[in-house]
XYZ file of C-alpha atoms in Angstrom:
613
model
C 155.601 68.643 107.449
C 158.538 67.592 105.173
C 159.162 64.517 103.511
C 160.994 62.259 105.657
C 164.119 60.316 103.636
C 166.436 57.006 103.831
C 170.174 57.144 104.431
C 172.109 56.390 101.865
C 173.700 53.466 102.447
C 175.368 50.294 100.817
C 173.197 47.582 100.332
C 174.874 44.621 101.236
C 174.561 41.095 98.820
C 171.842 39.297 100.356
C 168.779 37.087 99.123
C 166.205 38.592 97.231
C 163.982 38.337 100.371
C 166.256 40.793 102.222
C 166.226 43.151 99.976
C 162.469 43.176 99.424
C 162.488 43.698 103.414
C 164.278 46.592 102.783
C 162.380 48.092 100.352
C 159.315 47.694 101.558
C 160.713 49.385 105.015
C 161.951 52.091 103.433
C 158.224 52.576 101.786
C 156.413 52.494 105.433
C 158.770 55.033 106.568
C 158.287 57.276 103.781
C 154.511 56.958 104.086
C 154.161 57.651 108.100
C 156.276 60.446 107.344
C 153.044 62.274 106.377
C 150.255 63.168 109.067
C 146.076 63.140 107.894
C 145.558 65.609 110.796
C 144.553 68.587 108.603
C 142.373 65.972 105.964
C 140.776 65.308 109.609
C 139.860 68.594 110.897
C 138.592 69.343 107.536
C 136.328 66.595 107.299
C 134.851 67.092 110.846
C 134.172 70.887 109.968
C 132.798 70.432 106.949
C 130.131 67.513 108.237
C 130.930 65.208 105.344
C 130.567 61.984 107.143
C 132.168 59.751 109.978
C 135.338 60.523 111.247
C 136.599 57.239 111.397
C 136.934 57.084 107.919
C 139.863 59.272 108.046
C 142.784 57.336 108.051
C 145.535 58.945 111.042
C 148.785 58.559 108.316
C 148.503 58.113 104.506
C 148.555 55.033 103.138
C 150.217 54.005 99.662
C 147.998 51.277 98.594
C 144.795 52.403 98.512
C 142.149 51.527 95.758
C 140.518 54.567 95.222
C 137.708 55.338 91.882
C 137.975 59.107 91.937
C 140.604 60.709 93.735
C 143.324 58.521 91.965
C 147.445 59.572 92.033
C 150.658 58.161 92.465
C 151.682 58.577 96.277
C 150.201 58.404 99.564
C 146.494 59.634 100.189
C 144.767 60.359 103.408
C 141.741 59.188 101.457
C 139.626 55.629 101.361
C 136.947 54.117 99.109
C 134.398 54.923 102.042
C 135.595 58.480 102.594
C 135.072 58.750 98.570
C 131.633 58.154 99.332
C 130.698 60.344 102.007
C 132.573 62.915 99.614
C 130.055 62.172 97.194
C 127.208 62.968 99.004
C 128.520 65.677 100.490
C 129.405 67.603 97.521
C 125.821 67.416 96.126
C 124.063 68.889 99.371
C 127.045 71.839 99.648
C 126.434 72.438 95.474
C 122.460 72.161 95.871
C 122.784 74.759 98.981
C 125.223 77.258 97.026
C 122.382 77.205 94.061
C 119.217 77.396 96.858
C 121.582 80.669 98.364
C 121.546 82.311 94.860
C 118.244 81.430 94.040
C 116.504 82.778 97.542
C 116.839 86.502 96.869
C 115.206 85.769 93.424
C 112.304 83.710 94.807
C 112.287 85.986 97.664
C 111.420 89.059 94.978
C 109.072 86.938 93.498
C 106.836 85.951 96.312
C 106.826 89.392 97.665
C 105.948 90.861 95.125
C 103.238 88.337 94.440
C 101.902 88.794 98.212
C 102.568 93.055 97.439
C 100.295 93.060 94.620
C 97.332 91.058 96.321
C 97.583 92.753 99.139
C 97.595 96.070 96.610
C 94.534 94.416 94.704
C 92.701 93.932 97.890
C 93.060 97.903 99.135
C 92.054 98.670 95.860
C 88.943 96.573 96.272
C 87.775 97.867 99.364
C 88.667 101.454 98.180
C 86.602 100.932 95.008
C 83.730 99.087 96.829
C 83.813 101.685 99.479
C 83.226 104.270 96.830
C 79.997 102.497 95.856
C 78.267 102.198 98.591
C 78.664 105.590 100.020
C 77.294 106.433 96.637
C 74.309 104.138 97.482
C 74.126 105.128 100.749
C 73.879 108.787 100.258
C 72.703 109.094 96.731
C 69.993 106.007 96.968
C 68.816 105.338 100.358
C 65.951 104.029 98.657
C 67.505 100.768 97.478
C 70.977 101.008 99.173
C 69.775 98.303 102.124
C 68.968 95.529 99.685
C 71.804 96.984 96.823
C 74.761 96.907 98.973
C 74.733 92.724 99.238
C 75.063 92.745 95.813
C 77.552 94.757 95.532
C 79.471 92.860 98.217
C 78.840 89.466 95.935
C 80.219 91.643 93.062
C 83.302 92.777 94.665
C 84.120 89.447 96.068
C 83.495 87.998 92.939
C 86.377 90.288 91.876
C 88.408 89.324 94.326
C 88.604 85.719 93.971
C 88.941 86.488 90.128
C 92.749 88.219 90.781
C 93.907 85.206 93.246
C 93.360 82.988 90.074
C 89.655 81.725 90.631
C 87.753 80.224 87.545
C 85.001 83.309 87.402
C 84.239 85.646 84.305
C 84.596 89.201 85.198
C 81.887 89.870 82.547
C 79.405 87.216 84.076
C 80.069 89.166 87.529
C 79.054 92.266 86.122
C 76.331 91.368 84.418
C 74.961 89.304 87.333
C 75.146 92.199 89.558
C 72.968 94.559 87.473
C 70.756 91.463 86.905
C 70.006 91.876 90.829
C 70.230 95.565 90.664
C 67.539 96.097 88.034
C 64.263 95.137 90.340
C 65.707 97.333 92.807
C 65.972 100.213 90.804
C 62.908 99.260 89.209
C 60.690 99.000 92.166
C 62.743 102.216 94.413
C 63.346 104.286 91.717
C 61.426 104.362 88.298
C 58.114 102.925 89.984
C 58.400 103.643 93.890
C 55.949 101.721 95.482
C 55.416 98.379 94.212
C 58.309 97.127 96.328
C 56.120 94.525 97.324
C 55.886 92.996 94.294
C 59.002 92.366 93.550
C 60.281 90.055 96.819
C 62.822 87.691 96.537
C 61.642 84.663 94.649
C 58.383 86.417 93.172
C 57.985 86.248 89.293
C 57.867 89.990 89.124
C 61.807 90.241 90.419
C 62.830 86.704 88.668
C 60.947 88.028 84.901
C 63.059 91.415 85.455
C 66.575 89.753 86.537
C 66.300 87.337 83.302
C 65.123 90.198 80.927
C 67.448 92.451 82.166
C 69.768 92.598 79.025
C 67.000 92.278 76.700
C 65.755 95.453 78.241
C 68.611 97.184 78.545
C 67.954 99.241 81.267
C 71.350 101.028 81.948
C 72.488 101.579 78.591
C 76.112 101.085 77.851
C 77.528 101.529 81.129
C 77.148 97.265 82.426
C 79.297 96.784 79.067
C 82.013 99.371 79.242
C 82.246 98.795 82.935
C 82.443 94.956 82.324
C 85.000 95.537 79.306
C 87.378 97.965 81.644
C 87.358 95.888 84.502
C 87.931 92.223 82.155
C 90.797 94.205 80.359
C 92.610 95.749 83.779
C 92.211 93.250 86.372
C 93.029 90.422 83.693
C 96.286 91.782 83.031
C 96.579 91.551 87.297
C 95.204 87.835 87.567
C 97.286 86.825 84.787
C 100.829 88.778 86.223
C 99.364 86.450 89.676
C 99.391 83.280 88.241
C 103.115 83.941 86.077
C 104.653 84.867 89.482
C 103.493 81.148 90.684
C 104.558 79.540 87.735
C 107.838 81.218 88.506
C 108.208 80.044 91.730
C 107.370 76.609 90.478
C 110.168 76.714 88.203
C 112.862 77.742 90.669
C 111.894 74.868 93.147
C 112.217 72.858 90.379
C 116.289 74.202 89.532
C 117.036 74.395 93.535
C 116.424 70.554 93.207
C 118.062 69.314 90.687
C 119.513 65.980 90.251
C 123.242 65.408 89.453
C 124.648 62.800 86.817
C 127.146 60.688 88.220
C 129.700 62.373 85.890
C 128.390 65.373 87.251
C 129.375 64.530 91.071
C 132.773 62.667 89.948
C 133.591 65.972 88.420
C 132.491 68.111 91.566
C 134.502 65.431 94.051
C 137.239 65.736 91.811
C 137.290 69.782 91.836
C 136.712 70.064 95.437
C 137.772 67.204 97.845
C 140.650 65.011 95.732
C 143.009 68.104 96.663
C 142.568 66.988 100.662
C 144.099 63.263 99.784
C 147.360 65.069 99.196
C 146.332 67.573 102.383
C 146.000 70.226 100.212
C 142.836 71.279 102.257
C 143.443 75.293 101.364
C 144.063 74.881 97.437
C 141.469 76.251 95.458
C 140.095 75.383 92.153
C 141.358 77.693 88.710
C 138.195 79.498 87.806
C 138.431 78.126 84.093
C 138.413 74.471 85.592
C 135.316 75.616 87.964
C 133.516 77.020 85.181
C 134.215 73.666 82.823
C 132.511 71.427 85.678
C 130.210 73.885 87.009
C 128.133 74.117 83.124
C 128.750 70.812 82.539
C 126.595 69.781 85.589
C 123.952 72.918 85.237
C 124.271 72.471 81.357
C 120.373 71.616 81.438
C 119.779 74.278 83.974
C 121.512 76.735 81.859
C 119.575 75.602 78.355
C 116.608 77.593 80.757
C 118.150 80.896 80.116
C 115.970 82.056 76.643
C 112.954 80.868 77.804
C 113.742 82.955 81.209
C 114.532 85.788 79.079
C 111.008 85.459 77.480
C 109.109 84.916 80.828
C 110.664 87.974 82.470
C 109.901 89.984 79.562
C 106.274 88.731 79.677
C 106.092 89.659 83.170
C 106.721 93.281 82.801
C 104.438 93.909 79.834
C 102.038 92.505 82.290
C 103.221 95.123 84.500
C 103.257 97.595 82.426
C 99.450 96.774 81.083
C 98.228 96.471 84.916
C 99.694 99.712 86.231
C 100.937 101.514 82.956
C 98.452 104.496 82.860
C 97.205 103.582 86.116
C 95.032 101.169 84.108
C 93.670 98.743 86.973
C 93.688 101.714 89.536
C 91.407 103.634 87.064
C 89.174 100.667 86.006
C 88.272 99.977 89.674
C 87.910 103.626 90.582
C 85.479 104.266 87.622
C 82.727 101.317 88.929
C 81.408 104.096 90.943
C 80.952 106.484 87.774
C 79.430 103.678 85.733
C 76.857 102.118 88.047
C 76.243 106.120 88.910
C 75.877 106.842 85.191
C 73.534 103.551 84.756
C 71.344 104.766 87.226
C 70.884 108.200 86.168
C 70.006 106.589 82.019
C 67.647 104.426 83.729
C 65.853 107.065 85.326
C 65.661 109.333 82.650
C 64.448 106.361 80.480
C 61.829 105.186 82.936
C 58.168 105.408 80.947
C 60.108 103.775 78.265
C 61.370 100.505 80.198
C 57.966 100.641 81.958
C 56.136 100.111 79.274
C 58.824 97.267 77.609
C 58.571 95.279 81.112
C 54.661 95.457 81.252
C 54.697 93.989 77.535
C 57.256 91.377 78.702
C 57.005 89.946 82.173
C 52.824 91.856 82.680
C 51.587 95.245 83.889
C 52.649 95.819 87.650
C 51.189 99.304 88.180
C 47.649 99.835 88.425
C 48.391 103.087 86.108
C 49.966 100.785 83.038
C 46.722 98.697 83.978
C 44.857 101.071 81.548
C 47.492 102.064 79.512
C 48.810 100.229 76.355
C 51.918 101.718 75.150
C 53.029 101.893 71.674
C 55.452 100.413 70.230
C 58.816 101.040 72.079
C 60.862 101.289 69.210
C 58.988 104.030 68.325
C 60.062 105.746 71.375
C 63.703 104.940 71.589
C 64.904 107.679 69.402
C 62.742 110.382 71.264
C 64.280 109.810 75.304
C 68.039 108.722 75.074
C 71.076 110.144 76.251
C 72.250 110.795 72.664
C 69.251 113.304 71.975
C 70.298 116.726 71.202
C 69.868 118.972 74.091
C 70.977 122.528 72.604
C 67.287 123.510 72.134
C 66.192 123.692 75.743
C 64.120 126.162 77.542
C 65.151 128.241 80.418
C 61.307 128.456 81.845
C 61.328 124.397 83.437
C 62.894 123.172 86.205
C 63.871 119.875 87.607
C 61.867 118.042 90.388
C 64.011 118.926 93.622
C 64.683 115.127 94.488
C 65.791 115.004 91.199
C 68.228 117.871 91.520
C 69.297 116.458 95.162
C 70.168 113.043 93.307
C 72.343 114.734 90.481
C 74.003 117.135 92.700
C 76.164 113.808 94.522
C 76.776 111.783 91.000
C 80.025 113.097 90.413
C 81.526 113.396 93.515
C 85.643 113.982 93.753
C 87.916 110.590 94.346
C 91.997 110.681 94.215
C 93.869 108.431 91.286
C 95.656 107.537 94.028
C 96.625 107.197 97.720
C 97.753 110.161 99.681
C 101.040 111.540 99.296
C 102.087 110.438 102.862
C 101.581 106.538 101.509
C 104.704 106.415 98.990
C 103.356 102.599 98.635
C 100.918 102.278 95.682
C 100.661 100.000 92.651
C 102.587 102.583 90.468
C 105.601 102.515 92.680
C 105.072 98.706 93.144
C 105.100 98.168 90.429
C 108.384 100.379 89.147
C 110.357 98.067 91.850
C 109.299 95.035 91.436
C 110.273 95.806 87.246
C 113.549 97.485 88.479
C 114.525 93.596 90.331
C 113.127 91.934 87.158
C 115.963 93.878 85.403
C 118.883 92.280 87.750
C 117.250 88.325 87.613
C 116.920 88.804 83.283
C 120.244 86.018 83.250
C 119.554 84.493 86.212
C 120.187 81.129 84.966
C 123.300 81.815 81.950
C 125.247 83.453 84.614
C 124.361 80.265 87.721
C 127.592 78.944 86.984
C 129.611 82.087 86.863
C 128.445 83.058 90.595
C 129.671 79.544 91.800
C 132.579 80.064 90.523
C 133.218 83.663 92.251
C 134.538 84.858 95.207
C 136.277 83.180 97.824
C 135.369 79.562 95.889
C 137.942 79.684 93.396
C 141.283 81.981 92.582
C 142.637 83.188 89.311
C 146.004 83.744 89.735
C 149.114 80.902 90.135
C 148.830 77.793 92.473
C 145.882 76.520 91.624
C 143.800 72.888 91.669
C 143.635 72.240 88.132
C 141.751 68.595 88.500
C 145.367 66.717 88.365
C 147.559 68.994 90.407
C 148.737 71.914 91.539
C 149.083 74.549 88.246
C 149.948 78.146 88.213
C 147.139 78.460 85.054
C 144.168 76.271 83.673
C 145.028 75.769 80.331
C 142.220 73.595 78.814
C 139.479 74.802 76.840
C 136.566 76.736 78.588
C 133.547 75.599 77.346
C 129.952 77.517 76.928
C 126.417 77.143 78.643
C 124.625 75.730 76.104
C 123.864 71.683 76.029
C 126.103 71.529 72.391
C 128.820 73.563 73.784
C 129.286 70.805 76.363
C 130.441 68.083 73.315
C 133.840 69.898 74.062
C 133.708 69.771 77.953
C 137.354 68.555 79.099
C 136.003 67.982 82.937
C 132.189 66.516 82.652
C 130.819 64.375 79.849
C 126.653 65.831 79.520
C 125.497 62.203 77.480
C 121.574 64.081 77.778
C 119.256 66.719 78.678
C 117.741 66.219 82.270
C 114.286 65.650 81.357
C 112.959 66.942 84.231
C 114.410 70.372 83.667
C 113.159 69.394 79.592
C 109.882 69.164 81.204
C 110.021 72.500 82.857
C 111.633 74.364 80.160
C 108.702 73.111 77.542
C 106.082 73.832 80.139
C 107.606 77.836 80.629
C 107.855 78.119 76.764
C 104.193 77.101 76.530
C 102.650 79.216 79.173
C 104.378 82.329 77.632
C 102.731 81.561 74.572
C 99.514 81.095 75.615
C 99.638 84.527 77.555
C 100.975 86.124 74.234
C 98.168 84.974 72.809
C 95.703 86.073 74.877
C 96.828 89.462 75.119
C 98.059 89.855 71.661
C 98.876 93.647 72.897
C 101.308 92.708 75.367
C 103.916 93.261 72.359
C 103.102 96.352 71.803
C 103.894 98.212 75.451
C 107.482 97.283 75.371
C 108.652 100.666 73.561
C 107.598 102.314 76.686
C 110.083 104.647 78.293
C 109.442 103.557 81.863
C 106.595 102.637 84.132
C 103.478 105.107 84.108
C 104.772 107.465 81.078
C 102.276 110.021 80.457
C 101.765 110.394 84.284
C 103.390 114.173 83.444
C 100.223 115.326 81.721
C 97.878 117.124 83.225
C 95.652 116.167 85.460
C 98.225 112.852 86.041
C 98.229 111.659 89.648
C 102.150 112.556 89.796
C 101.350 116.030 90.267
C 97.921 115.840 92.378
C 97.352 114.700 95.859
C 93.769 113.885 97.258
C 93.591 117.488 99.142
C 93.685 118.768 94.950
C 90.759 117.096 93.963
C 91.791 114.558 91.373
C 89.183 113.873 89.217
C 87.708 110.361 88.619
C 88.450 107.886 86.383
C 85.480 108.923 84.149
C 87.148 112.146 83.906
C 91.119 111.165 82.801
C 92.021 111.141 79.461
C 94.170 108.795 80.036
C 91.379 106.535 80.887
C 88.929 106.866 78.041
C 92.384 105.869 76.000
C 93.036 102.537 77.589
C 89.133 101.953 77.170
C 88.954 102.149 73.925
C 92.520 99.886 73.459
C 91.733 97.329 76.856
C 89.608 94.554 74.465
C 89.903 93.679 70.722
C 86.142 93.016 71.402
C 83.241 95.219 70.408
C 80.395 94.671 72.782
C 76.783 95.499 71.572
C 74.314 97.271 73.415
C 70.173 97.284 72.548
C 67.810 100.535 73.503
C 64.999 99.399 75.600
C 62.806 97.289 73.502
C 65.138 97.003 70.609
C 66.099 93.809 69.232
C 69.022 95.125 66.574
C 72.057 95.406 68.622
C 74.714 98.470 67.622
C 77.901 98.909 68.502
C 78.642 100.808 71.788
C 80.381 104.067 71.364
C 83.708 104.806 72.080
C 82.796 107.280 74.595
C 79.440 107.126 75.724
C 77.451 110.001 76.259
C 76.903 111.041 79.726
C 76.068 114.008 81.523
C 79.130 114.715 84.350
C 78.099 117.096 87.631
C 80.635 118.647 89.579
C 80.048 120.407 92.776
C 77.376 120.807 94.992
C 74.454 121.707 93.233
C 74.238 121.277 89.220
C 74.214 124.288 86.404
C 70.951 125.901 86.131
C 71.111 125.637 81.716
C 71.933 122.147 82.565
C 68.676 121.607 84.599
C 66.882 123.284 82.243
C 68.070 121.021 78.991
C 67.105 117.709 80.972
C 63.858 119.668 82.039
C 63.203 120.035 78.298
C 63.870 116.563 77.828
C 61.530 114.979 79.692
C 58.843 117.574 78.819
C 59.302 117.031 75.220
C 59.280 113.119 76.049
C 56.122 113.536 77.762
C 54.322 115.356 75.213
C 55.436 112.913 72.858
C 54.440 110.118 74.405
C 50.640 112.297 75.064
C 50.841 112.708 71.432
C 50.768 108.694 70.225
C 48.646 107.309 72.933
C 45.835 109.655 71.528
């Protein structure tokens, strides 16, 4: 509507009263010229407060603390208010709109993986009792509770539960030594062993003394600690993440902060300039000074994302925690197998330790089991062996199911498996890297703000912003024409010093983390042979025991060097980098093969003839 104006006309010499009359006439006029109609509509549509606030004309003398100009204004000290509040919900819902798709990735993912962690679980536990089962019907009724206890253990440990992988292990061949014990290197003294007896409690508490299993509790313990910890710990940074972006979706304004934001985006309606928009210079000016402490969050961001995708990378990389699940089968396999073949042996250490309990070791007093140690291990040179013995046939039945064929990973008609989890949950990661240096940019985008002529430049209408554009940073906003930042929010202080800290402490745990970044991309070395790129489940991947691959992320999972002790032997050595089993493929196993472990035990047995005499 346009400006209404006065005749010209000759004033006539009267009082001073008359022509204050006059004046003041001509004002009103001028004034009511102008209509708050649009000022109106716009304040009912965009829910800022009470409509009655909104005058119906403009009004010259109004004493406004914000929206302050020379001329009439549609605006009042109460509609200032409602302004004020309403401009900190619309900013805190344009930052919770930006920031959803971020947390969105985040707990996805962090749901993805559990529910990834959990299949693995049951696939790995699966594999062990069917190995029980089939292999060791003998024990497999009172086994398989353990091994549910073990694999719940490990479950709880990757949703962030306060248990030792290592104790978990360790606890479950505790309970799995009577058992094999009583089933399989002395079959029938089951009785003696019940739960509670001294028998079963002397051979749970000497287990590791003994040493039963060899190396395999250890190296199974080690690979699982080194693989599933890199999981738990990628769990609990994806919370701490989401922690920190509820924090930023709620945070406070200074009062600076929301006179600057009224200023930008409702003082332009006084005038009923309700479709101006703000020059993207002047946005970004009172946009950083506002988020200036939300901003200061972008190098410690930087950090955390990075720390998340070594994580990644040391969780799936290799198929690491795939491969260290999968191989529990081969281990606790492998551990069975040593402690059968080292049965007179641990026989004879147990009745020394916890009492004879056969009637044969009754009348027998063994030697000294050190002496022994050197003579039945599975280290001791089997090139020499005989073709002319043969195995017992249970014996044979057991070996010919020890190495049985399990994928490296699902079937090809489930494209969803932690590899490929993995490579898109890293692939968002990339996008989210300056989530928080470029907040202020993406308010300031789009259909918020214009860059060309006739634009709200705080004061007025201007065809360019011409002050200085300030940075991100907390100095930066010294020079800040549009919002004075007088200090840090310490909340966001808080946060930032608590994300610094936790990235540290994860860097120091794994001090390796550093060291995966030169990667090329997710899984690299999945190409070679034998990788799970190329092989399905219908091509008979081998197990983990079998991948290269695998044996080189055992030796590198742990900075630690776990010792193991030969039945009877106090002096603990270092375990070997690739312990020496003895792998069976197929149905039945080689006959030279049957024939070196036949040689074996015969040459055991005459030794052992030889120093009872």
């Amino acid at each position: 509507m346009s400006r209404g104006t006065i005749p010209t006309c000759e004033l006539p010499r009267t009082p001073f009263r008359i022509l204050s009359a006059l004046i003041f006439a001509a004002n009103v006029i001028d004034a009511h010229a102008y209509s708050c109609h649009e000022v109106r509509a716009a304040f009912q549509l965009r829910q800022v407060g009470p409509l009655h606030r909104v005058p119906e004309t403009p009004d010259t003398d109004v004493d406004l603390l914000i929206c302050k100009h020379q001329g009439p204004s549609c605006c009042t000290r109460k509609m200032e208010e409602s302004y004020q509040l309403a401009v900190k919900r619309e900013t805190l819902y344009n930052i919770q709109s930006y920031s959803y798709e971020l947390e969105h990735v985040i707990s996805g993912h962090s749901d993805a993986f559990q529910d990834m962690f959990q299949y693995l679980l049951s696939f790995s536990q699966g594999h062990l009792s069917s190995l029980l089962e089939g292999t060791y019907s003998s024990l497999s009724r009172h086994a398989l509770p353990h091994v549910n206890q073990l694999f719940s253990s490990l479950s709880l440990y990757l949703r962030g539960a306060n248990i030792s992988v290592e104790a978990s292990v360790h606890h479950y061949f505790n309970n799995l030594f009577p058992l094999v014990y009583t089933r399989l290197i002395n079959p029938g003294i089951e009785g003696n062993v019940a739960e509670g007896s001294e028998l079963g409690d002397c051979l749970r508490m000497i287990r590791q003394d003994v040493n039963p299993f060899g190396t395999h509790p250890a190296i199974m313990a080690q690979e699982l600690a080194g693989a599933l910890g890199a999981g738990r710990q990628l769990a609990i940074a994806l919370e701490e993440g989401l922690e920190l972006l509820n924090i930023t979706q709620n945070v406070s304004f200074t009062k600076e902060c929301v006179k600057g934001l009224v200023k930008m985006v409702y003082c332009p309606h006084c005038r009923g300039l309700t479709l101006i928009k703000p020059c993207v210079g002047y946005c970004l000016n009172v946009m950083r000074g506002c988020l200036a402490s939300v901003t200061d969050l972008d190098q410690p961001w930087k950090k955390y994302i990075t720390l998340l995708e070594q994580l990644t990378y040391a969780m799936a990389g290799q198929h690491s925690l795939e491969l260290a699940l999968l191989g529990v089968r081969g281990h606790v396999s492998e551990a069975l197998l040593y402690a059968q073949l080292h049965g007179p042996l641990i026989t004879a250490t147990v009745d020394k330790v916890c009492g004879p309990s056969t009637e044969e070791s009754i009348g027998i007093q063994p030697t000294s089991p050190e002496v022994m140690t050197s003579t039945v291990t599975s280290s001791t040179p089997l090139s020499s062996a005989s073709p002319s013995h043969a195995l017992p046939d249970q014996l044979l039945g057991q070996l010919a199911h020890l190495r049985s064929l399990f994928p490296l990973k699902p079937s090809t008609n489930n494209k969803r498996n932690l590899r490929t989890l993995s490579r898109e949950f890293l692939t968002y990661l990339q996008r989210y890297k300056s989530f928080f240096a470029a907040l202020p940019e993406m308010l300031c985008e789009g259909e918020n703000v214009v860059d060309d002529s006739t634009c709200w430049g705080g004061n007025d209408v201007v065809e360019s912003y011409t002050a200085r554009v300030v940075g991100n940073s907390l100095y930066a906003q010294r020079q800040n024409p549009e919002v004075k930042v007088r200090s840090p929010d310490t909340t966001l202080t808080e946060a930032k010093e608590r994300l610094e800290q936790f990235t540290q402490e994860i860097q120091e745990r794994f001090p390796r983390l550093s060291q995966l970044e030169a990667w090329v991309e997710l899984g690299s070395g999945d190409t070679q042979e034998g990788s799970a790129t190329d092989c399905d489940d219908e091509d008979g991947c081998q197990s983990s025991g079998d991948d290269q691959d695998h044996n080189q992320h055992t030796e590198a999972s742990s900075d630690r060097n776990p010792t193991a002790r030969q039945p009877g032997d106090d002096s603990p050595r270092e375990i070997p980098q690739k312990p020496p089993v003895v792998r069976v493929r197929g149905g039945s196993p080689p006959a030279n093969l049957a024939q070196l472990w036949s040689l074996a035990l015969l040459l055991a047995a005459i030794y052992l003839q030889w120093t009872l005499v």
